JSON list of C-alpha atoms in Angstrom, two decimals:
[
{"chain": "A", "resi": 364, "resn": "MET", "atom": "CA", "xyz": [-0.10, -0.29, -0.15]},
{"chain": "A", "resi": 365, "resn": "ALA", "atom": "CA", "xyz": [1.12, 3.74, -1.04]},
{"chain": "A", "resi": 366, "resn": "ALA", "atom": "CA", "xyz": [0.43, 4.54, 2.91]},
{"chain": "A", "resi": 367, "resn": "LEU", "atom": "CA", "xyz": [4.32, 2.01, 3.53]},
{"chain": "A", "resi": 368, "resn": "ASP", "atom": "CA", "xyz": [5.35, 4.86, 1.57]},
{"chain": "A", "resi": 369, "resn": "ARG", "atom": "CA", "xyz": [4.96, 8.19, 3.47]},
{"chain": "A", "resi": 370, "resn": "PRO", "atom": "CA", "xyz": [6.88, 8.82, 6.85]},
{"chain": "A", "resi": 371, "resn": "ALA", "atom": "CA", "xyz": [5.52, 8.58, 9.78]},
{"chain": "A", "resi": 372, "resn": "PRO", "atom": "CA", "xyz": [2.93, 10.65, 10.90]},
{"chain": "A", "resi": 373, "resn": "LYS", "atom": "CA", "xyz": [4.34, 13.85, 13.71]},
{"chain": "A", "resi": 374, "resn": "PRO", "atom": "CA", "xyz": [1.99, 12.64, 17.22]},
{"chain": "A", "resi": 375, "resn": "ARG", "atom": "CA", "xyz": [-0.30, 14.97, 17.74]},
{"chain": "A", "resi": 376, "resn": "PRO", "atom": "CA", "xyz": [-2.11, 16.89, 19.15]},
{"chain": "A", "resi": 377, "resn": "VAL", "atom": "CA", "xyz": [0.19, 20.09, 17.84]},
{"chain": "A", "resi": 378, "resn": "TYR", "atom": "CA", "xyz": [-0.29, 23.18, 19.95]},
{"chain": "A", "resi": 379, "resn": "LEU", "atom": "CA", "xyz": [1.56, 26.01, 20.09]},
{"chain": "A", "resi": 380, "resn": "ASN", "atom": "CA", "xyz": [3.60, 27.53, 22.97]},
{"chain": "A", "resi": 381, "resn": "LEU", "atom": "CA", "xyz": [3.24, 31.45, 22.24]},
{"chain": "A", "resi": 382, "resn": "LEU", "atom": "CA", "xyz": [6.07, 32.20, 24.94]},
{"chain": "A", "resi": 383, "resn": "ALA", "atom": "CA", "xyz": [8.21, 29.37, 22.50]},
{"chain": "A", "resi": 384, "resn": "ILE", "atom": "CA", "xyz": [7.63, 30.62, 19.02]},
{"chain": "A", "resi": 385, "resn": "ARG", "atom": "CA", "xyz": [9.31, 33.54, 17.50]},
{"chain": "A", "resi": 386, "resn": "GLN", "atom": "CA", "xyz": [6.00, 36.62, 17.02]},
{"chain": "A", "resi": 387, "resn": "PRO", "atom": "CA", "xyz": [6.22, 38.61, 13.50]},
{"chain": "A", "resi": 388, "resn": "VAL", "atom": "CA", "xyz": [6.67, 41.81, 14.73]},
{"chain": "A", "resi": 389, "resn": "PRO", "atom": "CA", "xyz": [2.53, 42.96, 13.51]},
{"chain": "A", "resi": 390, "resn": "ALA", "atom": "CA", "xyz": [1.92, 40.20, 16.20]},
{"chain": "A", "resi": 391, "resn": "ILE", "atom": "CA", "xyz": [4.34, 41.65, 19.24]},
{"chain": "A", "resi": 392, "resn": "VAL", "atom": "CA", "xyz": [2.57, 45.51, 18.35]},
{"chain": "A", "resi": 393, "resn": "SER", "atom": "CA", "xyz": [-1.04, 43.99, 18.32]},
{"chain": "A", "resi": 394, "resn": "ILE", "atom": "CA", "xyz": [0.15, 42.24, 21.91]},
{"chain": "A", "resi": 395, "resn": "LEU", "atom": "CA", "xyz": [1.76, 44.94, 23.13]},
{"chain": "A", "resi": 396, "resn": "HIS", "atom": "CA", "xyz": [-1.65, 47.92, 21.24]},
{"chain": "A", "resi": 397, "resn": "ARG", "atom": "CA", "xyz": [-4.28, 45.11, 24.08]},
{"chain": "A", "resi": 398, "resn": "ILE", "atom": "CA", "xyz": [-1.83, 45.60, 26.74]},
{"chain": "A", "resi": 399, "resn": "SER", "atom": "CA", "xyz": [-0.80, 49.00, 26.95]},
{"chain": "A", "resi": 400, "resn": "GLY", "atom": "CA", "xyz": [-4.40, 49.90, 26.00]},
{"chain": "A", "resi": 401, "resn": "ALA", "atom": "CA", "xyz": [-5.25, 48.21, 30.06]},
{"chain": "A", "resi": 402, "resn": "LEU", "atom": "CA", "xyz": [-2.78, 49.73, 31.81]},
{"chain": "A", "resi": 403, "resn": "LEU", "atom": "CA", "xyz": [-4.12, 53.09, 29.86]},
{"chain": "A", "resi": 404, "resn": "PHE", "atom": "CA", "xyz": [-7.53, 51.14, 31.53]},
{"chain": "A", "resi": 405, "resn": "LEU", "atom": "CA", "xyz": [-6.87, 49.97, 34.92]},
{"chain": "A", "resi": 406, "resn": "PHE", "atom": "CA", "xyz": [-3.96, 52.59, 36.18]},
{"chain": "A", "resi": 407, "resn": "GLY", "atom": "CA", "xyz": [-3.99, 55.94, 34.64]},
{"chain": "A", "resi": 408, "resn": "ILE", "atom": "CA", "xyz": [-7.27, 56.56, 34.26]},
{"chain": "A", "resi": 409, "resn": "PRO", "atom": "CA", "xyz": [-8.24, 55.88, 37.97]},
{"chain": "A", "resi": 410, "resn": "LEU", "atom": "CA", "xyz": [-4.53, 57.76, 38.59]},
{"chain": "A", "resi": 411, "resn": "LEU", "atom": "CA", "xyz": [-5.24, 60.61, 36.79]},
{"chain": "A", "resi": 412, "resn": "LEU", "atom": "CA", "xyz": [-9.18, 60.96, 38.15]},
{"chain": "A", "resi": 413, "resn": "TRP", "atom": "CA", "xyz": [-6.84, 60.51, 41.52]},
{"chain": "A", "resi": 414, "resn": "VAL", "atom": "CA", "xyz": [-4.31, 63.47, 40.30]},
{"chain": "A", "resi": 415, "resn": "VAL", "atom": "CA", "xyz": [-6.72, 65.99, 39.49]},
{"chain": "A", "resi": 416, "resn": "GLN", "atom": "CA", "xyz": [-9.10, 65.27, 42.42]},
{"chain": "A", "resi": 417, "resn": "ARG", "atom": "CA", "xyz": [-6.39, 65.91, 45.20]},
{"chain": "A", "resi": 418, "resn": "SER", "atom": "CA", "xyz": [-4.43, 69.31, 42.86]},
{"chain": "A", "resi": 419, "resn": "LEU", "atom": "CA", "xyz": [-8.74, 70.91, 43.30]},
{"chain": "A", "resi": 420, "resn": "ALA", "atom": "CA", "xyz": [-8.81, 68.95, 47.42]},
{"chain": "A", "resi": 421, "resn": "SER", "atom": "CA", "xyz": [-7.16, 71.44, 48.81]},
{"chain": "A", "resi": 422, "resn": "PRO", "atom": "CA", "xyz": [-3.00, 73.54, 48.22]},
{"chain": "A", "resi": 423, "resn": "ASP", "atom": "CA", "xyz": [-1.94, 70.93, 51.05]},
{"chain": "A", "resi": 424, "resn": "ALA", "atom": "CA", "xyz": [-3.07, 67.79, 49.06]},
{"chain": "A", "resi": 425, "resn": "TRP", "atom": "CA", "xyz": [-1.55, 68.78, 45.71]},
{"chain": "A", "resi": 426, "resn": "ALA", "atom": "CA", "xyz": [1.31, 69.32, 47.55]},
{"chain": "A", "resi": 427, "resn": "GLN", "atom": "CA", "xyz": [1.57, 65.76, 48.73]},
{"chain": "A", "resi": 428, "resn": "MET", "atom": "CA", "xyz": [0.05, 64.27, 45.67]},
{"chain": "A", "resi": 429, "resn": "ARG", "atom": "CA", "xyz": [3.04, 66.56, 43.66]},
{"chain": "A", "resi": 430, "resn": "SER", "atom": "CA", "xyz": [5.67, 64.73, 46.23]},
{"chain": "A", "resi": 431, "resn": "LEU", "atom": "CA", "xyz": [4.42, 61.41, 46.36]},
{"chain": "A", "resi": 432, "resn": "LEU", "atom": "CA", "xyz": [4.65, 61.87, 42.81]},
{"chain": "A", "resi": 433, "resn": "ALA", "atom": "CA", "xyz": [8.80, 62.73, 42.25]},
{"chain": "A", "resi": 434, "resn": "THR", "atom": "CA", "xyz": [9.91, 60.18, 43.52]},
{"chain": "A", "resi": 435, "resn": "PRO", "atom": "CA", "xyz": [11.72, 57.18, 41.71]},
{"chain": "A", "resi": 436, "resn": "LEU", "atom": "CA", "xyz": [8.95, 54.46, 42.33]},
{"chain": "A", "resi": 437, "resn": "ALA", "atom": "CA", "xyz": [6.49, 56.72, 40.98]},
{"chain": "A", "resi": 438, "resn": "LYS", "atom": "CA", "xyz": [8.35, 58.43, 38.40]},
{"chain": "A", "resi": 439, "resn": "LEU", "atom": "CA", "xyz": [8.62, 54.47, 36.93]},
{"chain": "A", "resi": 440, "resn": "ALA", "atom": "CA", "xyz": [5.35, 53.84, 36.94]},
{"chain": "A", "resi": 441, "resn": "LEU", "atom": "CA", "xyz": [4.61, 57.29, 35.15]},
{"chain": "A", "resi": 442, "resn": "ILE", "atom": "CA", "xyz": [7.38, 56.24, 32.40]},
{"chain": "A", "resi": 443, "resn": "VAL", "atom": "CA", "xyz": [5.40, 52.61, 32.02]},
{"chain": "A", "resi": 444, "resn": "LEU", "atom": "CA", "xyz": [2.52, 54.69, 31.27]},
{"chain": "A", "resi": 445, "resn": "ALA", "atom": "CA", "xyz": [4.18, 57.60, 28.92]},
{"chain": "A", "resi": 446, "resn": "TRP", "atom": "CA", "xyz": [5.13, 54.32, 26.59]},
{"chain": "A", "resi": 447, "resn": "ALA", "atom": "CA", "xyz": [1.47, 53.02, 27.14]},
{"chain": "A", "resi": 448, "resn": "TYR", "atom": "CA", "xyz": [-0.12, 56.04, 26.05]},
{"chain": "A", "resi": 449, "resn": "PHE", "atom": "CA", "xyz": [2.47, 56.49, 22.97]},
{"chain": "A", "resi": 450, "resn": "HIS", "atom": "CA", "xyz": [2.40, 52.78, 22.37]},
{"chain": "A", "resi": 451, "resn": "HIS", "atom": "CA", "xyz": [-1.71, 52.42, 22.31]},
{"chain": "A", "resi": 452, "resn": "PHE", "atom": "CA", "xyz": [-1.43, 55.74, 20.26]},
{"chain": "A", "resi": 453, "resn": "ILE", "atom": "CA", "xyz": [0.73, 55.30, 17.62]},
{"chain": "A", "resi": 454, "resn": "ALA", "atom": "CA", "xyz": [-0.34, 51.60, 17.39]},
{"chain": "A", "resi": 455, "resn": "GLY", "atom": "CA", "xyz": [-4.45, 52.80, 16.99]},
{"chain": "A", "resi": 456, "resn": "ILE", "atom": "CA", "xyz": [-3.46, 55.06, 14.32]},
{"chain": "A", "resi": 457, "resn": "ARG", "atom": "CA", "xyz": [-2.00, 52.66, 12.53]},
{"chain": "A", "resi": 458, "resn": "HIS", "atom": "CA", "xyz": [-5.29, 50.34, 12.73]},
{"chain": "A", "resi": 459, "resn": "LEU", "atom": "CA", "xyz": [-7.24, 52.75, 11.87]},
{"chain": "A", "resi": 460, "resn": "LEU", "atom": "CA", "xyz": [-5.09, 53.57, 9.08]},
{"chain": "A", "resi": 461, "resn": "MET", "atom": "CA", "xyz": [-5.65, 49.66, 7.94]},
{"chain": "A", "resi": 462, "resn": "ASP", "atom": "CA", "xyz": [-9.44, 49.52, 8.61]},
{"chain": "A", "resi": 463, "resn": "LEU", "atom": "CA", "xyz": [-8.74, 51.93, 5.41]},
{"chain": "A", "resi": 464, "resn": "HIS", "atom": "CA", "xyz": [-7.35, 49.50, 3.61]},
{"chain": "A", "resi": 465, "resn": "TRP", "atom": "CA", "xyz": [-3.85, 52.11, 4.34]},
{"chain": "A", "resi": 466, "resn": "GLY", "atom": "CA", "xyz": [-0.48, 50.25, 4.40]},
{"chain": "A", "resi": 467, "resn": "MET", "atom": "CA", "xyz": [-2.20, 46.22, 4.33]},
{"chain": "A", "resi": 468, "resn": "ASP", "atom": "CA", "xyz": [-0.32, 43.75, 2.38]},
{"chain": "A", "resi": 469, "resn": "LEU", "atom": "CA", "xyz": [3.31, 42.52, 4.59]},
{"chain": "A", "resi": 470, "resn": "LYS", "atom": "CA", "xyz": [6.18, 43.76, 3.71]},
{"chain": "A", "resi": 471, "resn": "SER", "atom": "CA", "xyz": [4.75, 48.24, 4.77]},
{"chain": "A", "resi": 472, "resn": "ALA", "atom": "CA", "xyz": [3.06, 46.37, 7.84]},
{"chain": "A", "resi": 473, "resn": "ARG", "atom": "CA", "xyz": [5.81, 45.25, 9.12]},
{"chain": "A", "resi": 474, "resn": "GLN", "atom": "CA", "xyz": [7.33, 48.63, 8.72]},
{"chain": "A", "resi": 475, "resn": "SER", "atom": "CA", "xyz": [4.55, 50.76, 10.15]},
{"chain": "A", "resi": 476, "resn": "SER", "atom": "CA", "xyz": [4.59, 48.14, 12.77]},
{"chain": "A", "resi": 477, "resn": "ALA", "atom": "CA", "xyz": [8.35, 48.30, 13.51]},
{"chain": "A", "resi": 478, "resn": "VAL", "atom": "CA", "xyz": [7.95, 52.67, 12.94]},
{"chain": "A", "resi": 479, "resn": "THR", "atom": "CA", "xyz": [5.15, 52.71, 15.93]},
{"chain": "A", "resi": 480, "resn": "LEU", "atom": "CA", "xyz": [7.77, 49.35, 18.04]},
{"chain": "A", "resi": 481, "resn": "VAL", "atom": "CA", "xyz": [10.40, 52.66, 18.04]},
{"chain": "A", "resi": 482, "resn": "LEU", "atom": "CA", "xyz": [8.66, 56.34, 17.50]},
{"chain": "A", "resi": 483, "resn": "ALA", "atom": "CA", "xyz": [7.12, 54.55, 21.27]},
{"chain": "A", "resi": 484, "resn": "VAL", "atom": "CA", "xyz": [10.00, 54.43, 22.73]},
{"chain": "A", "resi": 485, "resn": "LEU", "atom": "CA", "xyz": [11.38, 56.91, 21.44]},
{"chain": "A", "resi": 486, "resn": "LEU", "atom": "CA", "xyz": [8.85, 59.23, 22.71]},
{"chain": "A", "resi": 487, "resn": "THR", "atom": "CA", "xyz": [8.72, 57.64, 26.81]},
{"chain": "A", "resi": 488, "resn": "LEU", "atom": "CA", "xyz": [12.54, 57.87, 26.28]},
{"chain": "A", "resi": 489, "resn": "GLY", "atom": "CA", "xyz": [12.08, 61.76, 25.91]},
{"chain": "A", "resi": 490, "resn": "VAL", "atom": "CA", "xyz": [9.23, 61.99, 28.80]},
{"chain": "A", "resi": 491, "resn": "ALA", "atom": "CA", "xyz": [11.51, 60.27, 31.09]},
{"chain": "A", "resi": 492, "resn": "VAL", "atom": "CA", "xyz": [14.53, 61.96, 30.44]},
{"chain": "A", "resi": 493, "resn": "LYS", "atom": "CA", "xyz": [12.05, 64.95, 31.31]},
{"chain": "A", "resi": 494, "resn": "LEU", "atom": "CA", "xyz": [10.57, 63.47, 33.96]},
{"chain": "A", "resi": 495, "resn": "TRP", "atom": "CA", "xyz": [14.17, 63.04, 35.39]},
{"chain": "B", "resi": 247, "resn": "MET", "atom": "CA", "xyz": [-22.35, 22.41, 4.91]},
{"chain": "B", "resi": 248, "resn": "PRO", "atom": "CA", "xyz": [-21.32, 21.70, 8.62]},
{"chain": "B", "resi": 249, "resn": "LYS", "atom": "CA", "xyz": [-23.03, 24.13, 10.81]},
{"chain": "B", "resi": 250, "resn": "ARG", "atom": "CA", "xyz": [-20.39, 26.28, 12.19]},
{"chain": "B", "resi": 251, "resn": "VAL", "atom": "CA", "xyz": [-20.31, 27.42, 16.57]},
{"chain": "B", "resi": 252, "resn": "VAL", "atom": "CA", "xyz": [-19.69, 31.33, 15.54]},
{"chain": "B", "resi": 253, "resn": "VAL", "atom": "CA", "xyz": [-17.06, 32.09, 18.65]},
{"chain": "B", "resi": 254, "resn": "GLY", "atom": "CA", "xyz": [-15.18, 35.36, 19.57]},
{"chain": "B", "resi": 255, "resn": "ALA", "atom": "CA", "xyz": [-15.35, 39.00, 18.44]},
{"chain": "B", "resi": 256, "resn": "HIS", "atom": "CA", "xyz": [-18.66, 39.10, 16.03]},
{"chain": "B", "resi": 257, "resn": "TYR", "atom": "CA", "xyz": [-20.70, 42.76, 18.08]},
{"chain": "B", "resi": 258, "resn": "GLY", "atom": "CA", "xyz": [-21.63, 43.41, 14.10]},
{"chain": "B", "resi": 259, "resn": "TRP", "atom": "CA", "xyz": [-20.52, 47.35, 12.80]},
{"chain": "B", "resi": 260, "resn": "ARG", "atom": "CA", "xyz": [-22.29, 49.13, 14.87]},
{"chain": "B", "resi": 261, "resn": "ASP", "atom": "CA", "xyz": [-20.03, 48.52, 17.59]},
{"chain": "B", "resi": 262, "resn": "TRP", "atom": "CA", "xyz": [-17.60, 48.57, 15.50]},
{"chain": "B", "resi": 263, "resn": "LEU", "atom": "CA", "xyz": [-17.89, 52.31, 14.16]},
{"chain": "B", "resi": 264, "resn": "VAL", "atom": "CA", "xyz": [-18.43, 53.75, 17.79]},
{"chain": "B", "resi": 265, "resn": "GLN", "atom": "CA", "xyz": [-14.92, 51.87, 18.78]},
{"chain": "B", "resi": 266, "resn": "ARG", "atom": "CA", "xyz": [-13.33, 53.79, 15.51]},
{"chain": "B", "resi": 267, "resn": "VAL", "atom": "CA", "xyz": [-15.29, 57.04, 16.52]},
{"chain": "B", "resi": 268, "resn": "THR", "atom": "CA", "xyz": [-14.58, 57.72, 20.63]},
{"chain": "B", "resi": 269, "resn": "ALA", "atom": "CA", "xyz": [-10.79, 56.32, 19.21]},
{"chain": "B", "resi": 270, "resn": "VAL", "atom": "CA", "xyz": [-10.31, 59.15, 16.54]},
{"chain": "B", "resi": 271, "resn": "VAL", "atom": "CA", "xyz": [-12.18, 61.94, 19.42]},
{"chain": "B", "resi": 272, "resn": "MET", "atom": "CA", "xyz": [-9.62, 60.90, 22.11]},
{"chain": "B", "resi": 273, "resn": "ALA", "atom": "CA", "xyz": [-6.67, 61.10, 19.76]},
{"chain": "B", "resi": 274, "resn": "LEU", "atom": "CA", "xyz": [-8.10, 64.64, 18.05]},
{"chain": "B", "resi": 275, "resn": "TYR", "atom": "CA", "xyz": [-8.24, 65.11, 21.91]},
{"chain": "B", "resi": 276, "resn": "THR", "atom": "CA", "xyz": [-4.50, 64.44, 23.06]},
{"chain": "B", "resi": 277, "resn": "LEU", "atom": "CA", "xyz": [-3.22, 66.11, 19.72]},
{"chain": "B", "resi": 278, "resn": "LEU", "atom": "CA", "xyz": [-4.81, 69.87, 21.50]},
{"chain": "B", "resi": 279, "resn": "VAL", "atom": "CA", "xyz": [-3.69, 69.06, 24.59]},
{"chain": "B", "resi": 280, "resn": "VAL", "atom": "CA", "xyz": [-0.43, 68.82, 22.62]},
{"chain": "B", "resi": 281, "resn": "ILE", "atom": "CA", "xyz": [-1.16, 71.80, 20.93]},
{"chain": "B", "resi": 282, "resn": "LEU", "atom": "CA", "xyz": [-2.28, 74.20, 23.58]},
{"chain": "B", "resi": 283, "resn": "VAL", "atom": "CA", "xyz": [0.73, 72.62, 26.12]},
{"chain": "B", "resi": 284, "resn": "VAL", "atom": "CA", "xyz": [3.57, 73.50, 23.70]},
{"chain": "B", "resi": 285, "resn": "ARG", "atom": "CA", "xyz": [1.45, 77.47, 22.12]},
{"chain": "B", "resi": 286, "resn": "ASN", "atom": "CA", "xyz": [1.57, 78.07, 26.47]},
{"chain": "B", "resi": 287, "resn": "GLY", "atom": "CA", "xyz": [5.95, 77.43, 25.58]},
{"chain": "B", "resi": 288, "resn": "GLY", "atom": "CA", "xyz": [5.41, 73.81, 28.50]},
{"chain": "B", "resi": 289, "resn": "LEU", "atom": "CA", "xyz": [4.35, 72.43, 31.15]},
{"chain": "B", "resi": 290, "resn": "TYR", "atom": "CA", "xyz": [2.86, 75.65, 33.92]},
{"chain": "B", "resi": 291, "resn": "ASP", "atom": "CA", "xyz": [4.45, 74.75, 37.53]},
{"chain": "B", "resi": 292, "resn": "PRO", "atom": "CA", "xyz": [4.80, 77.12, 39.94]},
{"chain": "B", "resi": 293, "resn": "LEU", "atom": "CA", "xyz": [6.64, 75.28, 41.99]},
{"chain": "B", "resi": 294, "resn": "ARG", "atom": "CA", "xyz": [9.55, 75.77, 39.39]},
{"chain": "B", "resi": 295, "resn": "THR", "atom": "CA", "xyz": [9.36, 79.66, 38.49]},
{"chain": "B", "resi": 296, "resn": "ASP", "atom": "CA", "xyz": [12.76, 79.10, 37.35]},
{"chain": "B", "resi": 297, "resn": "ILE", "atom": "CA", "xyz": [12.30, 76.95, 34.85]},
{"chain": "B", "resi": 298, "resn": "VAL", "atom": "CA", "xyz": [8.52, 78.97, 33.47]},
{"chain": "B", "resi": 299, "resn": "LYS", "atom": "CA", "xyz": [11.03, 82.03, 33.76]},
{"chain": "B", "resi": 300, "resn": "ASN", "atom": "CA", "xyz": [13.10, 80.44, 31.64]},
{"chain": "B", "resi": 301, "resn": "CYS", "atom": "CA", "xyz": [10.75, 79.51, 29.39]},
{"chain": "B", "resi": 302, "resn": "SER", "atom": "CA", "xyz": [8.75, 83.41, 28.84]}
]
């Protein structure tokens, strides 16, 4: 029978280990878009509301909030949130352009995702320098 | 034709459009804030008048 000529089938089930496979750059940008969105929603908005609330409560509360945000740990958190904002902003515009079928082919999709990654990091570095 | 169970995001064009519109509104708001800050010559910080003075 012909079946005897075939190589032995690979063991099943075949599954993808998301931590082991190398993701293409657009996939990384897409995943980071979700992560940054979650960060902004879960931490960014509450922090922003808290800062506004503290700064309007009283001059004392404002000064207290201000010195708390000046600690290294708080600055680090602010830098992470700044990155999340930049990445989400740029990747979001990229997704909107792709909705309009802009840059849909593989080459430009790869290029724009690389630009997204690099630009977000550069802008974050700018904020980090300003903040520190 | 096999009967398929549709799973995942199948929320229809209305939610899809609402998400895009709110995204554009937020992006425009960001640009507005950036423009206002740049035209203001930086962020106002009363505790660091040295910087504010140097900017103006």
